[in-house]
């Protein structure tokens, strides 16, 4: 259990409603519900009475709330003690990322950055993950959160934050796509829902090419989040990064397929033009991500 889990718990306890807490935390109610279930499993007790509206803490939940508040207060005191220097640096940074990246990385990164550089104006743009690298190459964004492409331009520098496996996903009810219930799947007959472009599409194409298979593409969409939604509707099999699936409100309506060999995982991180990394603002953001 980490500090983010404790912050999520405190918000749910304060709002007494998953919907309101989801708005405050910029995460879907289903994502918060899964995190709460994981906390209850780790704590070994039910923390909220689910049959009550508004949500009510159980006796164990009240003890957990006290623990969470004390732990977070101690953590804030520690951070204040070791980060006494606040910079007077001013200016602005334009950062581009997908919606999923904003859920997974942005809040933590920007919280730490704002603590150190409160006078810097952060301009955040979100959109299709496939547009991330082109945006930083064109200068439309100073820095992006993206998956490292297979061939990184010599003019760019990439800093990995975390890996993310690339997964085949299918509807929860496998009967809606009977082709994948066979012992030996004929992938040429499986309806596929794939991204129009980007790294995931490139790796899926390589996977099929290596097997001499021409995929049956049912739909092509812009954005990985839409793939999860379409697969949940039962139209076919999709391929998405694990981070996308983890943050999707439709995650409970799909299942991960054990497909071998596995697709090469993504390396997700920051990317910027190399010649600009000596600029004070970009250097400050880069160092914040390192810490």
Coordinates of C-alpha atoms in Angstrom, one line a residue:
X1 CA 0.0 0.0 0.0
X2 CA 1.4 3.4 -1.0
X3 CA 0.8 7.0 -0.2
X4 CA -1.5 7.4 -3.2
X5 CA -3.7 4.7 -1.9
X6 CA -4.0 6.5 1.5
X7 CA -4.8 9.8 -0.3
X8 CA -7.5 8.0 -2.3
X9 CA -9.0 6.6 0.9
X10 CA -9.0 10.0 2.7
X11 CA -10.8 11.5 -0.3
X12 CA -13.5 8.7 -0.4
X13 CA -14.0 9.0 3.4
X14 CA -14.4 12.8 3.1
X15 CA -16.7 12.8 0.1
X16 CA -18.6 9.7 1.3
X17 CA -19.3 9.0 -2.4
X18 CA -17.2 7.4 -5.1
X19 CA -18.6 9.6 -7.8
X20 CA -17.7 12.9 -6.0
X21 CA -14.3 11.4 -5.0
X22 CA -13.6 10.5 -8.6
X23 CA -14.2 14.1 -9.7
X24 CA -11.8 15.3 -7.1
X25 CA -9.1 12.8 -7.9
X26 CA -9.7 12.8 -11.7
X27 CA -10.1 9.0 -11.8
X28 CA -13.1 6.9 -12.7
X29 CA -15.4 5.5 -9.9
X30 CA -14.5 1.9 -11.1
X31 CA -10.8 2.7 -10.7
X32 CA -11.4 4.0 -7.1
X33 CA -13.6 1.0 -6.3
X34 CA -10.8 -1.4 -7.4
X35 CA -8.2 0.5 -5.4
X36 CA -10.5 0.4 -2.3
X37 CA -11.0 -3.3 -2.7
X38 CA -7.3 -3.8 -2.9
X39 CA -6.8 -1.7 0.3
X40 CA -9.4 -3.8 2.1
X41 CA -7.7 -7.0 1.0
X42 CA -4.4 -5.7 2.3
X43 CA -5.9 -4.4 5.6
X44 CA -7.8 -7.7 6.0
X45 CA -11.1 -5.9 6.9
X46 CA -14.1 -4.2 5.3
X47 CA -13.5 -0.4 5.5
X48 CA -16.8 1.0 4.2
X49 CA -20.4 -0.2 4.4
X50 CA -21.3 -0.5 0.8
X51 CA -25.1 -0.7 1.4
X52 CA -25.2 2.8 2.8
X53 CA -25.5 6.1 0.9
X54 CA -23.6 8.1 1.7
X55 CA -20.8 5.7 2.3
X56 CA -20.2 5.0 6.0
X57 CA -16.9 3.9 7.6
X58 CA -16.9 0.7 9.5
X59 CA -15.1 0.6 12.9
X60 CA -12.1 -0.9 11.1
X61 CA -12.4 1.9 8.4
X62 CA -12.3 4.6 11.1
X63 CA -9.1 3.1 12.5
X64 CA -7.7 3.0 9.0
X65 CA -8.7 6.6 8.4
X66 CA -6.7 7.7 11.5
X67 CA -3.7 5.7 10.3
X68 CA -3.9 7.2 6.8
X69 CA -4.1 10.8 8.2
X70 CA -1.2 10.3 10.6
X71 CA 0.9 8.6 7.9
X72 CA 0.2 11.3 5.3
X73 CA 0.9 14.1 7.9
X74 CA 4.2 12.5 8.7
X75 CA 5.1 12.2 5.0
X76 CA 4.2 15.9 4.4
X77 CA 6.4 16.9 7.4
X78 CA 9.3 14.9 6.0
X79 CA 8.9 16.4 2.5
X80 CA 8.8 19.9 4.0
X81 CA 11.9 19.2 6.0
X82 CA 14.0 17.9 3.1
X83 CA 12.6 20.3 0.5
X84 CA 13.2 23.7 2.2
X85 CA 14.4 25.4 -1.0
X86 CA 11.6 26.9 -3.1
X87 CA 12.7 28.3 -6.4
X88 CA 11.7 31.8 -7.7
X89 CA 12.0 30.5 -11.3
X90 CA 9.3 31.8 -13.6
X91 CA 8.1 31.1 -17.1
X92 CA 5.9 28.4 -18.7
X93 CA 6.1 24.8 -19.9
X94 CA 3.7 23.2 -22.4
X95 CA 3.3 19.5 -21.7
X96 CA 1.4 17.1 -23.9
X97 CA 0.2 13.6 -22.9
X98 CA -2.6 11.1 -23.3
X99 CA -5.5 11.1 -20.9
X100 CA -4.2 7.8 -19.5
X101 CA -0.8 9.3 -18.9
X102 CA -2.4 12.2 -17.0
X103 CA -4.1 9.7 -14.6
X104 CA -0.9 7.5 -14.2
X105 CA 1.9 10.0 -14.0
X106 CA 1.0 13.6 -14.3
X107 CA -0.6 14.3 -10.8
X108 CA 2.4 12.9 -8.9
X109 CA 5.0 14.6 -11.2
X110 CA 3.3 18.0 -11.2
X111 CA 2.7 17.9 -7.5
X112 CA 6.4 17.6 -6.8
X113 CA 7.2 20.2 -9.5
X114 CA 4.7 22.7 -8.1
X115 CA 6.1 22.3 -4.6
X116 CA 9.6 23.4 -5.8
X117 CA 8.6 25.8 -8.6
X118 CA 5.3 27.4 -7.7
X119 CA 5.7 30.4 -10.0
X120 CA 6.1 28.3 -13.2
X121 CA 3.0 28.2 -15.4
X122 CA 2.2 24.7 -16.5
X123 CA 0.1 24.3 -19.7
X124 CA -1.2 20.8 -20.1
X125 CA -2.7 19.4 -23.3
X126 CA -4.1 15.9 -23.6
X127 CA -5.1 13.8 -26.6
X128 CA -4.2 10.8 -28.7
X129 CA -1.0 9.1 -27.4
X130 CA 0.2 8.6 -31.1
X131 CA 0.5 12.4 -31.4
X132 CA 2.9 12.8 -28.5
X133 CA 6.3 12.4 -30.3
X134 CA 5.2 14.5 -33.3
X135 CA 4.2 17.3 -31.0
X136 CA 7.6 17.5 -29.3
X137 CA 9.4 17.2 -32.7
X138 CA 7.4 20.1 -34.1
X139 CA 7.8 22.2 -31.1
X140 CA 4.0 22.3 -30.3
X141 CA 4.9 20.9 -26.9
X142 CA 8.1 21.5 -24.8
X143 CA 7.9 18.1 -23.3
X144 CA 5.6 15.0 -23.7
X145 CA 4.8 11.9 -21.7
X146 CA 4.9 9.1 -24.2
X147 CA 5.9 5.6 -25.1
X148 CA 9.4 5.4 -26.4
X149 CA 9.2 4.8 -30.2
X150 CA 11.2 1.9 -31.8
X151 CA 13.4 4.5 -33.6
X152 CA 13.9 7.6 -31.6
X153 CA 14.9 10.7 -33.6
X154 CA 18.6 11.8 -33.0
X155 CA 17.3 15.2 -32.0
X156 CA 15.2 13.8 -29.1
X157 CA 16.1 12.6 -25.6
X158 CA 13.9 10.1 -23.8
X159 CA 13.8 9.4 -20.0
X160 CA 12.0 6.2 -19.0
X161 CA 9.7 6.4 -16.0
X162 CA 8.1 2.9 -16.1
X163 CA 7.5 0.0 -18.4
X164 CA 4.0 -1.0 -19.5
X165 CA 3.2 -4.4 -21.0
X166 CA 1.2 -4.5 -24.2
X167 CA -1.8 -6.8 -23.8
X168 CA -4.3 -8.7 -26.0
X169 CA -7.7 -8.1 -24.5
X170 CA -11.1 -9.8 -25.2
X171 CA -14.7 -9.4 -24.0
X172 CA -15.3 -10.9 -20.6
X173 CA -17.8 -13.3 -22.2
X174 CA -15.6 -15.3 -24.6
X175 CA -18.7 -16.6 -26.4
X176 CA -19.0 -13.2 -28.2
X177 CA -15.8 -13.9 -30.0
X178 CA -15.9 -17.7 -30.6
X179 CA -12.7 -17.7 -32.7
X180 CA -10.6 -17.4 -29.6
X181 CA -12.1 -20.3 -27.8
X182 CA -10.4 -22.8 -30.1
X183 CA -7.4 -24.7 -28.9
X184 CA -5.4 -23.4 -31.8
X185 CA -6.5 -19.8 -32.6
X186 CA -6.7 -18.9 -36.3
X187 CA -5.8 -15.3 -35.9
X188 CA -6.7 -14.5 -39.5
X189 CA -10.4 -15.0 -38.5
X190 CA -10.4 -13.1 -35.2
X191 CA -12.0 -9.6 -35.5
X192 CA -9.4 -7.1 -34.3
X193 CA -9.9 -3.6 -32.9
X194 CA -6.7 -1.7 -33.3
X195 CA -5.3 1.8 -33.1
X196 CA -5.0 3.7 -36.4
X197 CA -1.3 4.4 -35.9
X198 CA 1.3 4.7 -33.2
X199 CA 3.7 2.3 -31.5
X200 CA 1.1 -0.3 -30.4
X201 CA -0.1 -0.6 -34.0
X202 CA 3.4 -1.0 -35.3
X203 CA 4.2 -3.8 -32.8
X204 CA 0.9 -5.6 -33.5
X205 CA 1.7 -5.4 -37.3
X206 CA 5.1 -7.0 -36.6
X207 CA 3.5 -9.7 -34.5
X208 CA 1.1 -10.7 -37.3
X209 CA 3.8 -10.4 -40.0
X210 CA 6.1 -12.7 -38.1
X211 CA 3.4 -15.4 -38.2
X212 CA 2.5 -14.8 -41.8
X213 CA -1.0 -13.8 -40.8
X214 CA -3.2 -11.1 -42.4
X215 CA -5.3 -9.8 -39.5
X216 CA -9.1 -9.4 -39.9
X217 CA -9.4 -5.7 -38.8
X218 CA -13.0 -5.0 -37.6
X219 CA -12.3 -1.4 -36.5
X220 CA -9.5 1.1 -36.3
X221 CA -9.8 3.8 -33.7
X222 CA -7.9 6.9 -32.5
X223 CA -6.8 6.5 -28.9
X224 CA -6.2 3.3 -26.9
X225 CA -9.0 4.2 -24.4
X226 CA -11.6 3.6 -27.2
X227 CA -10.2 0.2 -27.9
X228 CA -11.1 -1.0 -24.4
X229 CA -14.6 0.3 -24.8
X230 CA -15.2 -1.4 -28.1
X231 CA -13.8 -4.7 -26.9
X232 CA -16.1 -4.4 -23.8
X233 CA -19.0 -4.2 -26.2
X234 CA -18.0 -7.6 -27.6
X235 CA -17.0 -6.6 -31.1
X236 CA -13.6 -8.2 -31.1
X237 CA -10.1 -8.5 -29.6
X238 CA -7.9 -5.4 -29.0
X239 CA -4.3 -4.6 -28.0
X240 CA -3.7 -1.9 -25.4
X241 CA -0.9 -0.9 -23.0
X242 CA -1.5 -2.3 -19.4
X243 CA -1.6 1.3 -18.1
X244 CA -4.6 2.1 -20.3
X245 CA -6.5 -1.0 -19.2
X246 CA -5.7 -0.3 -15.5
X247 CA -7.2 3.2 -15.7
X248 CA -10.2 2.3 -17.9
X249 CA -13.8 2.3 -16.4
X250 CA -14.4 -0.7 -18.7
X251 CA -11.6 -2.8 -17.3
X252 CA -14.0 -5.2 -15.5
X253 CA -15.8 -6.0 -18.7
X254 CA -12.8 -7.4 -20.6
X255 CA -10.2 -10.1 -19.9
X256 CA -6.5 -10.4 -20.7
X257 CA -5.6 -13.2 -23.2
X258 CA -2.5 -15.3 -22.5
X259 CA -1.0 -14.9 -26.0
X260 CA 2.5 -16.2 -26.7
X261 CA 4.9 -14.9 -27.6
X262 CA 4.1 -11.7 -25.7
X263 CA 4.3 -8.3 -27.4
X264 CA 7.3 -6.1 -26.4
X265 CA 6.3 -3.8 -23.6
X266 CA 6.2 -0.1 -23.8
X267 CA 8.8 2.1 -22.0
X268 CA 6.8 5.2 -20.9
X269 CA 8.5 8.4 -19.9
X270 CA 9.4 12.0 -20.7
X271 CA 10.6 13.1 -24.2
X272 CA 12.0 16.5 -25.2
X273 CA 14.3 18.0 -27.9
X274 CA 17.9 17.3 -26.8
X275 CA 19.1 20.8 -27.6
X276 CA 16.5 22.3 -25.2
X277 CA 17.3 20.2 -22.2
X278 CA 19.8 22.9 -21.0
X279 CA 16.9 25.4 -20.7
X280 CA 16.4 26.0 -16.9
X281 CA 12.6 25.1 -16.9
X282 CA 13.0 21.8 -18.8
X283 CA 16.1 20.9 -16.8
X284 CA 14.0 21.5 -13.6
X285 CA 11.2 19.3 -14.8
X286 CA 13.6 16.6 -15.9
X287 CA 15.3 16.6 -12.5
X288 CA 12.0 16.5 -10.7
X289 CA 11.1 13.3 -12.7
X290 CA 14.5 11.8 -11.7
X291 CA 13.8 12.4 -8.0

